[in-house]
Short mmCIF file of C-alpha atoms in Angstrom, two decimals:
data_model
loop_
_atom_site.label_atom_id
_atom_site.label_comp_id
_atom_site.label_asym_id
_atom_site.label_seq_id
_atom_site.Cartn_x
_atom_site.Cartn_y
_atom_site.Cartn_z
CA MET A 1 6.90 -13.29 -67.60
CA ASN A 2 8.04 -12.33 -70.96
CA ARG A 3 4.33 -11.09 -72.44
CA ASP A 4 3.73 -7.16 -72.61
CA LEU A 5 1.78 -5.24 -69.99
CA THR A 6 -1.76 -5.04 -71.18
CA LEU A 7 -4.78 -2.83 -69.98
CA HIS A 8 -6.32 -5.88 -68.44
CA ASP A 9 -3.72 -6.47 -66.52
CA ILE A 10 -3.76 -2.91 -65.18
CA ILE A 11 -7.14 -2.97 -64.38
CA VAL A 12 -6.92 -6.52 -62.29
CA ALA A 13 -3.97 -5.14 -60.43
CA GLY A 14 -5.93 -2.10 -59.70
CA ILE A 15 -9.19 -4.26 -58.70
CA ALA A 16 -6.77 -6.41 -56.28
CA VAL A 17 -5.12 -3.01 -54.63
CA ALA A 18 -8.85 -1.60 -54.05
CA ALA A 19 -9.60 -5.11 -52.61
CA GLY A 20 -6.84 -4.95 -50.10
CA LEU A 21 -7.82 -1.16 -49.32
CA ALA A 22 -11.41 -2.11 -48.94
CA VAL A 23 -11.10 -4.98 -46.61
CA ALA A 24 -8.49 -3.18 -44.67
CA LEU A 25 -11.27 -0.22 -43.95
CA VAL A 26 -13.68 -3.07 -43.23
CA LEU A 27 -11.66 -4.74 -40.63
CA ARG A 28 -10.59 -0.75 -38.78
CA VAL A 29 -14.37 -0.22 -38.28
CA VAL A 30 -15.29 -4.01 -37.42
CA LEU A 31 -12.35 -4.03 -34.82
CA ARG A 32 -13.11 -0.52 -33.37
CA TRP A 33 -16.37 -1.92 -32.57
CA LEU A 34 -15.08 -4.85 -31.07
CA GLY A 35 -12.64 -2.99 -29.17
CA VAL A 36 -15.75 -0.94 -27.55
CA ARG A 37 -17.28 -4.25 -26.64
CA ALA A 38 -14.37 -5.55 -25.39
CA LEU A 39 -13.74 -2.75 -22.95
CA ARG A 40 -16.83 -3.82 -21.27
CA THR A 41 -16.08 -7.31 -20.47
CA ARG A 42 -13.79 -8.01 -17.14
CA TRP A 43 -11.20 -10.54 -19.50
CA GLN A 44 -8.54 -8.25 -20.44
CA GLY A 45 -7.57 -10.93 -22.81
CA ASP A 46 -9.55 -9.69 -25.34
CA ASP A 47 -8.67 -6.15 -25.34
CA ILE A 48 -5.36 -7.51 -25.61
CA ILE A 49 -6.38 -9.49 -29.01
CA VAL A 50 -8.29 -6.83 -30.33
CA ASP A 51 -5.35 -4.25 -30.10
CA VAL A 52 -3.08 -6.45 -32.00
CA LEU A 53 -5.46 -7.26 -34.84
CA ARG A 54 -6.49 -3.55 -34.96
CA THR A 55 -2.89 -2.29 -36.16
CA LEU A 56 -1.73 -5.99 -37.68
CA ALA A 57 -4.73 -7.08 -39.57
CA PRO A 58 -5.50 -3.88 -41.81
CA GLY A 59 -1.91 -3.86 -42.50
CA CYS A 60 -1.88 -7.31 -43.48
CA ALA A 61 -4.90 -6.79 -45.90
CA VAL A 62 -3.25 -4.03 -47.81
CA ALA A 63 -0.46 -6.15 -48.16
CA GLY A 64 -2.10 -9.00 -49.48
CA GLY A 65 -3.83 -6.89 -52.21
CA VAL A 66 -0.65 -5.16 -53.30
CA ALA A 67 1.09 -8.95 -53.53
CA ALA A 68 -2.55 -10.12 -55.67
CA ALA A 69 -1.82 -6.82 -58.03
CA ALA A 70 2.00 -8.07 -58.53
CA GLY A 71 1.00 -11.39 -59.13
CA ALA A 72 -1.34 -10.11 -61.85
CA LEU A 73 1.48 -7.99 -63.31
CA PRO A 74 3.58 -9.76 -66.02
CA LEU A 75 6.76 -9.09 -63.91
CA THR A 76 10.09 -11.06 -64.25
CA ARG A 77 11.02 -13.63 -61.54
CA GLN A 78 13.81 -11.05 -59.99
CA VAL A 79 11.23 -8.47 -59.75
CA GLY A 80 8.72 -10.65 -58.18
CA HIS A 81 10.93 -12.01 -55.71
CA VAL A 82 12.17 -8.33 -54.93
CA VAL A 83 8.18 -7.47 -54.44
CA ASP A 84 8.12 -10.44 -51.94
CA GLU A 85 10.26 -9.66 -50.04
CA VAL A 86 9.54 -6.07 -49.64
CA LEU A 87 6.14 -6.85 -48.72
CA MET A 88 7.30 -9.67 -45.97
CA GLY A 89 9.30 -6.91 -44.69
CA ALA A 90 6.53 -4.54 -44.40
CA VAL A 91 4.42 -7.13 -42.80
CA VAL A 92 7.28 -7.98 -40.52
CA LEU A 93 7.61 -4.11 -39.51
CA ILE A 94 4.09 -3.70 -39.08
CA ALA A 95 4.20 -6.74 -36.69
CA THR A 96 7.15 -5.53 -35.06
CA PHE A 97 5.72 -2.43 -34.16
CA THR A 98 2.51 -3.35 -33.09
CA ALA A 99 4.41 -6.29 -31.14
CA ALA A 100 6.38 -3.50 -29.16
CA ARG A 101 3.24 -1.54 -28.44
CA VAL A 102 1.25 -4.15 -26.70
CA ILE A 103 4.29 -5.70 -24.84
CA SER A 104 5.22 -2.24 -23.81
CA GLY A 105 1.38 -1.43 -22.45
CA LEU A 106 1.41 -4.90 -20.77
CA VAL A 107 4.90 -4.16 -18.95
CA ARG A 108 3.25 -0.53 -18.09
CA SER A 109 -0.22 -2.18 -16.86
CA MET A 110 1.96 -4.91 -14.77
CA ALA A 111 4.34 -1.84 -12.89
CA GLN A 112 1.28 0.36 -12.41
CA SER A 113 -0.67 -2.46 -10.81
CA ARG A 114 2.15 -3.55 -8.33
CA SER A 115 2.76 0.02 -7.33
CA GLY A 116 -1.02 1.33 -6.94
CA VAL A 117 -0.36 4.23 -8.47
CA ALA A 118 -0.88 6.05 -11.81
CA GLY A 119 2.82 6.62 -12.35
CA SER A 120 4.76 3.94 -13.64
CA ALA A 121 8.56 3.07 -14.05
CA THR A 122 9.27 3.56 -17.61
CA ILE A 123 12.60 2.20 -17.37
CA PHE A 124 11.35 -1.34 -17.71
CA VAL A 125 8.91 -0.03 -20.72
CA ASN A 126 11.45 1.44 -22.42
CA ILE A 127 14.03 -1.29 -22.32
CA THR A 128 10.89 -3.85 -23.31
CA ARG A 129 10.36 -1.60 -26.32
CA ILE A 130 13.77 -1.12 -27.46
CA ALA A 131 14.49 -5.17 -27.34
CA VAL A 132 11.23 -5.66 -29.23
CA LEU A 133 12.06 -3.07 -31.90
CA ALA A 134 15.61 -4.34 -32.61
CA LEU A 135 14.57 -8.17 -32.62
CA GLY A 136 12.15 -7.08 -35.25
CA PHE A 137 14.38 -4.71 -37.20
CA LEU A 138 16.90 -7.92 -37.17
CA VAL A 139 13.84 -9.89 -38.75
CA MET A 140 13.34 -7.42 -41.08
CA LEU A 141 16.86 -7.53 -42.42
CA GLU A 142 17.25 -11.23 -42.63
CA THR A 143 13.73 -11.34 -44.52
CA LEU A 144 14.98 -8.90 -47.06
CA GLY A 145 18.18 -10.95 -47.92
CA ILE A 146 20.45 -8.82 -45.85
CA SER A 147 23.00 -10.47 -43.46
CA ILE A 148 22.82 -9.26 -40.42
CA ALA A 149 26.18 -11.41 -38.95
CA PRO A 150 28.36 -8.29 -40.26
CA LEU A 151 26.20 -5.84 -38.21
CA LEU A 152 26.11 -8.27 -35.01
CA THR A 153 30.14 -8.12 -35.32
CA ALA A 154 30.44 -4.34 -35.80
CA LEU A 155 27.83 -3.85 -32.41
CA GLY A 156 30.12 -6.51 -30.62
CA VAL A 157 33.60 -4.47 -31.63
CA GLY A 158 31.85 -1.45 -31.02
CA GLY A 159 30.24 -2.54 -27.70
CA LEU A 160 33.21 -1.49 -25.25
CA ALA A 161 33.39 2.12 -27.05
CA ILE A 162 29.94 2.82 -26.65
CA ALA A 163 30.08 1.51 -22.98
CA LEU A 164 33.29 3.77 -22.25
CA ALA A 165 31.45 6.89 -23.62
CA LEU A 166 27.93 6.09 -22.00
CA LYS A 167 29.74 5.19 -18.97
CA ASP A 168 27.25 7.66 -16.53
CA THR A 169 24.46 6.69 -18.63
CA LEU A 170 25.05 3.34 -18.06
CA ALA A 171 25.47 3.75 -14.61
CA ASN A 172 22.39 5.41 -14.39
CA LEU A 173 20.35 2.70 -16.35
CA PHE A 174 21.81 -0.13 -14.04
CA ALA A 175 21.16 1.48 -10.80
CA GLY A 176 17.57 2.47 -11.94
CA VAL A 177 17.37 -1.34 -12.67
CA HIS A 178 18.81 -2.31 -9.32
CA ILE A 179 16.21 0.09 -7.14
CA LEU A 180 13.33 -1.47 -8.99
CA VAL A 181 14.68 -5.30 -9.03
CA SER A 182 15.18 -4.80 -5.02
CA LYS A 183 11.79 -3.00 -4.30
CA THR A 184 13.56 -0.59 -2.20
CA VAL A 185 11.74 2.26 -4.15
CA GLN A 186 8.84 2.18 -6.33
CA PRO A 187 6.86 4.63 -8.08
CA GLY A 188 4.44 6.10 -5.33
CA ASP A 189 6.30 5.96 -2.35
CA TYR A 190 7.09 9.06 -0.27
CA ILE A 191 10.96 9.23 0.23
CA ARG A 192 13.09 11.66 1.67
CA LEU A 193 17.13 11.70 0.93
CA SER A 194 19.86 12.40 3.40
CA SER A 195 20.31 15.97 1.63
CA GLY A 196 16.97 16.73 2.58
CA GLU A 197 15.07 16.08 -0.64
CA GLU A 198 11.43 14.52 -0.39
CA GLY A 199 8.41 13.86 -1.78
CA TYR A 200 6.12 11.25 -4.16
CA VAL A 201 8.54 9.07 -6.85
CA ARG A 202 6.29 9.64 -9.78
CA ASP A 203 8.61 7.69 -12.31
CA ILE A 204 11.56 5.73 -12.66
CA ASN A 205 13.18 5.84 -16.24
CA TRP A 206 16.40 4.69 -17.74
CA ARG A 207 18.30 7.90 -16.24
CA ILE A 208 16.35 9.58 -13.76
CA THR A 209 13.98 9.47 -10.93
CA VAL A 210 11.05 11.95 -10.63
CA VAL A 211 10.32 13.05 -7.35
CA GLU A 212 7.13 15.27 -6.89
CA GLN A 213 7.08 17.25 -3.56
CA LEU A 214 4.14 18.57 -2.04
CA ASN A 215 4.46 22.07 -3.47
CA ASN A 216 3.90 20.42 -6.65
CA ASN A 217 7.77 20.94 -7.23
CA LEU A 218 9.61 18.07 -9.11
CA VAL A 219 12.55 17.19 -7.94
CA ILE A 220 14.96 15.30 -10.55
CA ILE A 221 17.55 12.80 -9.24
CA PRO A 222 19.83 10.90 -11.22
CA ASN A 223 19.52 7.18 -10.46
CA ALA A 224 23.26 6.45 -9.46
CA LYS A 225 22.80 9.29 -6.93
CA LEU A 226 19.48 7.68 -5.51
CA ALA A 227 21.04 4.27 -5.40
CA GLY A 228 24.26 5.49 -3.65
CA THR A 229 22.56 7.79 -0.46
CA ASN A 230 20.78 7.19 2.41
CA MET A 231 17.03 7.48 2.12
CA THR A 232 14.30 7.03 4.18
CA ASN A 233 10.88 5.40 2.74
CA PHE A 234 7.78 6.29 4.31
CA SER A 235 5.66 4.17 2.17
CA ARG A 236 7.31 0.87 2.87
CA PRO A 237 7.06 -1.73 4.33
CA GLU A 238 3.60 -0.27 4.85
CA GLN A 239 2.05 2.76 4.10
CA LYS A 240 0.57 3.93 7.15
CA LEU A 241 2.59 5.26 10.28
CA ALA A 242 2.69 6.90 13.29
CA VAL A 243 2.99 10.42 14.06
CA THR A 244 3.96 12.04 17.09
CA VAL A 245 3.10 15.52 19.10
CA GLN A 246 4.76 16.76 21.63
CA VAL A 247 2.42 18.60 24.65
CA GLY A 248 2.96 19.58 28.08
CA VAL A 249 0.62 20.66 31.20
CA GLY A 250 0.80 22.43 34.57
CA TYR A 251 2.46 20.30 37.78
CA GLU A 252 -1.19 21.05 39.52
CA SER A 253 -2.79 19.10 36.38
CA ASP A 254 -4.26 15.80 37.43
CA LEU A 255 -2.77 13.65 35.11
CA GLU A 256 -5.33 10.57 34.66
CA ARG A 257 -7.77 13.14 33.80
CA VAL A 258 -5.28 14.84 31.23
CA GLU A 259 -4.93 11.17 29.93
CA ARG A 260 -8.33 10.42 29.34
CA ILE A 261 -9.03 13.90 27.81
CA THR A 262 -6.16 13.74 25.39
CA VAL A 263 -7.17 10.06 24.26
CA GLU A 264 -10.70 11.36 23.76
CA VAL A 265 -9.56 14.01 21.76
CA ALA A 266 -7.09 11.86 19.80
CA GLU A 267 -9.90 9.06 19.33
CA SER A 268 -12.04 11.86 17.56
CA VAL A 269 -9.80 12.91 15.20
CA MET A 270 -8.92 9.56 14.05
CA LYS A 271 -12.78 9.01 13.30
CA ASP A 272 -13.51 12.22 12.02
CA VAL A 273 -10.72 13.21 10.04
CA ASP A 274 -9.78 12.31 6.52
CA GLY A 275 -6.26 10.55 5.94
CA ALA A 276 -6.32 9.16 9.61
CA ASP A 277 -6.31 5.77 10.73
CA PRO A 278 -9.37 4.79 12.27
CA ASP A 279 -8.10 1.62 13.37
CA TYR A 280 -5.41 2.95 15.21
CA GLU A 281 -5.10 3.13 19.09
CA SER A 282 -3.99 6.69 20.57
CA ALA A 283 -1.40 6.50 23.22
CA VAL A 284 -0.31 9.15 25.65
CA ARG A 285 3.18 8.70 26.99
CA PHE A 286 4.27 11.19 30.24
CA HIS A 287 7.96 11.29 29.63
CA THR A 288 9.73 14.90 31.35
CA PHE A 289 9.56 16.70 34.57
CA GLY A 290 10.39 20.07 32.79
CA ASP A 291 10.98 23.72 34.24
CA SER A 292 7.52 24.58 33.69
CA ARG A 293 5.53 21.55 32.91
CA ILE A 294 5.21 18.00 32.78
CA GLY A 295 5.80 16.73 29.20
CA PHE A 296 3.84 13.66 27.15
CA THR A 297 4.02 12.62 23.86
CA VAL A 298 0.52 11.99 21.82
CA ILE A 299 1.09 9.08 19.39
CA LEU A 300 -1.46 9.17 16.38
CA GLY A 301 -1.72 6.70 13.24
CA VAL A 302 -2.21 8.51 9.86
CA GLY A 303 -2.87 6.76 6.21
CA GLU A 304 -0.06 7.89 4.56
CA PHE A 305 2.91 10.44 4.95
CA SER A 306 1.44 13.40 3.64
CA ASP A 307 -1.97 13.17 6.13
CA LYS A 308 0.31 13.88 8.82
CA TYR A 309 0.41 17.44 8.64
CA ARG A 310 -3.40 17.73 8.39
CA ILE A 311 -3.95 15.14 11.45
CA LYS A 312 -1.49 17.24 13.48
CA HIS A 313 -3.03 20.73 12.59
CA GLU A 314 -6.93 19.50 13.62
CA PHE A 315 -5.60 17.72 16.43
CA ILE A 316 -3.82 20.63 18.21
CA LYS A 317 -6.84 22.80 17.42
CA ARG A 318 -9.43 20.19 19.08
CA LEU A 319 -6.88 19.68 21.86
CA HIS A 320 -6.26 23.21 22.64
CA GLN A 321 -10.15 24.11 23.03
CA ARG A 322 -10.78 21.06 24.97
CA TYR A 323 -8.19 22.11 27.53
CA ARG A 324 -9.50 25.49 27.79
CA ALA A 325 -12.84 24.44 28.55
CA GLU A 326 -11.70 21.81 31.24
CA GLY A 327 -9.63 24.24 32.79
CA ILE A 328 -6.01 22.34 31.78
CA ARG A 329 -3.19 24.68 31.83
CA ILE A 330 -0.60 24.70 29.28
CA PRO A 331 2.36 26.76 30.99
CA ALA A 332 4.70 28.78 29.49
CA PRO A 333 8.45 28.92 30.22
CA ALA A 334 9.32 32.07 32.67
CA ARG A 335 12.91 33.67 33.89
CA THR A 336 13.77 35.13 36.92
CA VAL A 337 16.19 38.12 36.52
CA SER A 338 18.13 39.35 39.68
CA LEU A 339 19.07 43.34 39.37
CA GLN A 340 22.02 44.65 41.64
CA GLN A 341 21.12 48.14 42.47
CA ALA A 342 23.64 51.06 43.17
CA GLU A 343 22.56 50.76 47.00
CA GLY A 344 23.54 46.97 47.13
CA THR A 345 19.88 46.31 47.18
CA THR A 346 18.67 43.53 44.88
CA THR A 347 15.34 43.44 42.96
CA GLU A 348 14.27 40.21 41.23
CA THR A 349 11.55 40.35 38.23
CA THR A 350 9.94 37.72 36.57
CA ILE A 351 9.78 38.16 32.76
CA PRO A 352 7.39 35.69 31.52
CA HIS A 353 7.64 33.97 28.18
CA PRO A 354 5.71 35.86 25.41
CA ARG A 355 3.42 32.80 24.87
CA ALA A 356 2.37 33.32 28.62
CA SER A 357 1.51 36.79 27.92
CA LEU A 358 -0.60 35.42 24.97
CA ASP A 359 -1.96 32.98 27.33
CA GLN A 360 -3.01 35.26 29.99
CA ALA A 361 -4.20 37.93 27.85
CA SER A 362 -6.77 35.14 26.21
#
């Protein structure tokens, strides 16, 4: 256009911009109301649709208002073309950030649903977000008329140098992806490394694995080290597991009666204590004729690894109380010491184990 700018043009452009802002405000209010209603439904698709529109629609409304204002102004063809490209690039940028947020949220939800815990594998979330943002950035450059071929060429040439400089980082990245894809470790699993560290896996990101110990301390393990070490996963192939308690009774005990009483105590613990597996069939297995006792193992079922401490604690208390009430003795080892005196006589003295002294005192 070659005509001069008039007051009428300015007023029309201002009205267009104001209309775009007003529409954006109305859309935000309406979409917020729809978001509250969508949360009450069982279908998750409406939540995703409203989440996308909540960011994208107001931005497009503002861009439309600015485009209408630019059309009302006496701009030259070149300036109008630049304005159109900038507005289109802004819309692409808004759409890119919206897509990155929504898609990464879907990946996070999928990771949480498969692991069944609050924590998530952020390595997939970060990779997804970076991939979407990179693709959107390239589309935006192409929209603005900037050729991306030289950029892709530069990235290809510099990829080797970047790979050499970030060798350790890339090793941790691919190790984390391998761990998650192979499903040897997932967030929420209880693991123990050969070096002694153990705890719940809270997160696996692009460089490290975060393990939370039972005392609430965090152990930070590089993914490459986790993938290359011997490890016990107590949550796979299933979370429930069996724990054993070692017990011993005197040789004078009736073993049939001991087994019956012990199983009764174990079954009461399985039914009453939180964390126990009520469907697990407890068992008693005699295995050793010891120096002062007959040893046997009691096998109990727990829901997960950390529950075993509470189950063993409660079982030992109840079993000790029941044995005392039933008159079943848990003997302690004793030693016989021969003392050679000067006249050639020998005196034998039996020294009880300290635990035996405590049993006698009680």
